[in-house]
Amino acid sequence: MSAHEGVRFRQWANRVLREHLRRGYTINRDRFEANARELEAALELVRKAAGTPALTTDAGRALVDVVTRYANRQRAFLL
């Protein structure tokens, strides 16, 4: 590795570390997007379950409502 490459690497590493320390976390975009898609798919399944006639009890509907509200809040936070 040449001196110039070493300097560029250290600049990049310092920038990444500074952002991590400032935000308190690091985001892996690919993993984040994959998780968001999985959350959307799970939320769609919950919506379908909520609309089925088999789910008629108040407790069942309340559970679906809680899960849906939680997922919506998480999705809003993540996006």
XYZ file of N, CA and C in Angstrom:
237
model
N 0.856 -1.171 0.000
C 0.000 0.000 0.000
C 0.898 1.228 0.000
N 0.596 2.156 -0.873
C 1.396 3.367 -0.936
C 0.957 4.353 0.150
N 1.774 5.349 0.365
C 1.472 6.356 1.392
C 0.169 7.087 1.046
N -0.025 7.365 -0.218
C -1.244 8.072 -0.645
C -2.493 7.234 -0.359
N -2.415 5.939 -0.662
C -3.554 5.053 -0.378
C -3.813 4.960 1.120
N -2.746 4.912 1.910
C -2.879 4.864 3.365
C -3.570 6.103 3.904
N -3.207 7.253 3.375
C -3.834 8.512 3.801
C -5.318 8.506 3.438
N -5.624 8.091 2.229
C -7.040 8.058 1.802
C -7.849 7.087 2.656
N -7.266 5.929 2.994
C -7.960 4.976 3.834
C -8.221 5.558 5.214
N -7.217 6.175 5.807
C -7.400 6.763 7.138
C -8.441 7.876 7.106
N -8.481 8.665 6.047
C -9.501 9.709 5.927
C -10.894 9.092 5.867
N -11.025 8.046 5.056
C -12.318 7.354 4.960
C -12.707 6.754 6.305
N -11.771 6.054 6.955
C -12.070 5.403 8.227
C -12.449 6.434 9.290
N -11.757 7.553 9.334
C -12.090 8.600 10.304
C -13.475 9.191 10.036
N -13.827 9.360 8.771
C -15.149 9.895 8.418
C -16.253 8.929 8.854
N -16.049 7.651 8.588
C -17.029 6.632 8.978
C -17.151 6.562 10.496
N -16.032 6.561 11.189
C -16.049 6.516 12.649
C -16.716 7.755 13.235
N -16.421 8.914 12.697
C -17.034 10.159 13.172
C -18.549 10.109 13.022
N -19.022 9.637 11.864
C -20.471 9.512 11.650
C -21.084 8.507 12.617
N -20.405 7.416 12.825
C -20.904 6.394 13.747
C -21.018 6.962 15.156
N -20.008 7.670 15.586
C -20.039 8.256 16.929
C -21.096 9.343 17.046
N -21.276 10.124 15.998
C -22.267 11.194 16.026
C -23.687 10.630 16.072
N -23.957 9.634 15.238
C -25.296 9.043 15.179
C -25.536 8.009 16.268
N -24.495 7.338 16.681
C -24.638 6.273 17.660
C -24.901 4.923 17.024
N -24.883 4.853 15.720
C -25.122 3.600 15.017
C -24.607 3.711 13.590
N -24.542 2.577 12.932
C -24.160 2.519 11.528
C -25.255 1.767 10.781
N -25.632 2.247 9.617
C -26.703 1.623 8.844
C -26.110 0.845 7.672
N -26.507 -0.402 7.576
C -26.187 -1.211 6.416
C -27.406 -1.103 5.501
N -27.303 -0.315 4.453
C -28.455 -0.007 3.587
C -29.117 -1.259 3.007
N -28.315 -2.194 2.518
C -28.893 -3.403 1.919
C -29.693 -4.191 2.952
N -29.121 -4.357 4.135
C -29.814 -5.091 5.190
C -31.057 -4.340 5.652
N -30.942 -3.031 5.743
C -32.066 -2.192 6.137
C -33.219 -2.343 5.148
N -32.932 -2.281 3.863
C -33.970 -2.405 2.842
C -34.593 -3.797 2.843
N -33.778 -4.825 3.047
C -34.307 -6.190 3.116
C -35.237 -6.332 4.321
N -34.849 -5.781 5.459
C -35.699 -5.835 6.652
C -36.992 -5.062 6.446
N -36.915 -3.940 5.759
C -38.118 -3.157 5.488
C -39.084 -3.943 4.604
N -38.561 -4.659 3.614
C -39.420 -5.483 2.752
C -40.054 -6.621 3.546
N -39.284 -7.235 4.437
C -39.832 -8.311 5.271
C -40.922 -7.772 6.197
N -40.709 -6.585 6.739
C -41.716 -5.969 7.598
C -42.994 -5.690 6.816
N -42.867 -5.201 5.605
C -44.037 -4.953 4.759
C -44.801 -6.246 4.492
N -44.078 -7.317 4.200
C -44.728 -8.601 3.923
C -45.443 -9.120 5.169
N -44.794 -9.009 6.327
C -45.423 -9.458 7.573
C -46.646 -8.614 7.900
N -46.554 -7.337 7.676
C -47.678 -6.449 7.934
C -48.858 -6.776 7.010
N -48.576 -7.136 5.784
C -49.645 -7.523 4.858
C -50.334 -8.803 5.330
N -49.556 -9.755 5.844
C -50.154 -10.975 6.389
C -51.053 -10.665 7.588
N -50.625 -9.754 8.439
C -51.443 -9.367 9.593
C -52.730 -8.705 9.122
N -52.630 -7.851 8.122
C -53.836 -7.192 7.583
C -54.813 -8.222 7.023
N -54.281 -9.214 6.292
C -55.146 -10.255 5.742
C -55.803 -11.060 6.855
N -55.029 -11.392 7.884
C -55.574 -12.160 9.009
C -56.666 -11.376 9.718
N -56.487 -10.078 9.811
C -57.485 -9.237 10.492
C -58.803 -9.203 9.730
N -58.743 -9.407 8.439
C -59.947 -9.341 7.627
C -60.669 -10.660 7.450
N -60.128 -11.743 7.984
C -60.768 -13.040 7.808
C -61.920 -13.219 8.790
N -62.974 -13.896 8.358
C -64.108 -14.131 9.245
C -63.754 -15.023 10.442
N -62.717 -15.839 10.311
C -62.334 -16.730 11.409
C -61.831 -15.959 12.629
N -61.354 -14.755 12.413
C -60.850 -13.937 13.516
C -61.973 -13.007 13.966
N -62.820 -13.529 14.825
C -63.995 -12.754 15.226
C -63.943 -12.296 16.672
N -63.101 -12.879 17.472
C -63.092 -12.495 18.878
C -62.457 -11.122 19.046
N -62.900 -10.423 20.054
C -62.346 -9.100 20.334
C -60.860 -9.187 20.684
N -60.481 -10.230 21.408
C -59.078 -10.389 21.794
C -58.195 -10.579 20.565
N -58.651 -11.387 19.625
C -57.883 -11.619 18.404
C -57.727 -10.355 17.590
N -58.820 -9.620 17.440
C -58.752 -8.359 16.691
C -57.886 -7.340 17.416
N -57.954 -7.318 18.750
C -57.128 -6.384 19.513
C -55.646 -6.710 19.334
N -55.321 -7.995 19.316
C -53.935 -8.395 19.118
C -53.432 -7.957 17.752
N -54.231 -8.193 16.740
C -53.857 -7.778 15.392
C -53.694 -6.260 15.339
N -54.569 -5.544 16.013
C -54.491 -4.082 16.041
C -53.197 -3.612 16.696
N -52.831 -4.228 17.804
C -51.593 -3.854 18.498
C -50.380 -4.124 17.615
N -50.344 -5.295 16.994
C -49.210 -5.654 16.133
C -49.132 -4.695 14.949
N -50.268 -4.368 14.370
C -50.287 -3.462 13.222
C -49.801 -2.072 13.610
N -50.297 -1.559 14.738
C -49.851 -0.228 15.170
C -48.355 -0.210 15.475
N -47.871 -1.265 16.125
C -46.442 -1.359 16.427
C -45.627 -1.382 15.128
N -46.047 -2.194 14.188
C -45.315 -2.311 12.923
C -45.331 -0.989 12.170
N -46.455 -0.292 12.186
C -46.533 1.006 11.509
C -45.576 2.009 12.145
N -45.485 2.006 13.449
C -44.578 2.922 14.138
C -43.127 2.575 13.828
N -42.827 1.278 13.821
C -41.454 0.865 13.502
C -41.105 1.236 12.071
N -42.041 1.034 11.161
C -41.795 1.369 9.769
C -41.561 2.866 9.610
N -42.374 3.681 10.288
C -42.202 5.138 10.208
C -40.859 5.546 10.793
N -40.442 4.883 11.864
C -39.161 5.199 12.482
C -38.001 4.833 11.562
N -38.123 3.680 10.923
C -37.037 3.196 10.077
C -36.945 3.940 8.763
N -38.062 4.408 8.256
C -38.031 5.096 6.971
C -37.867 6.543 7.226
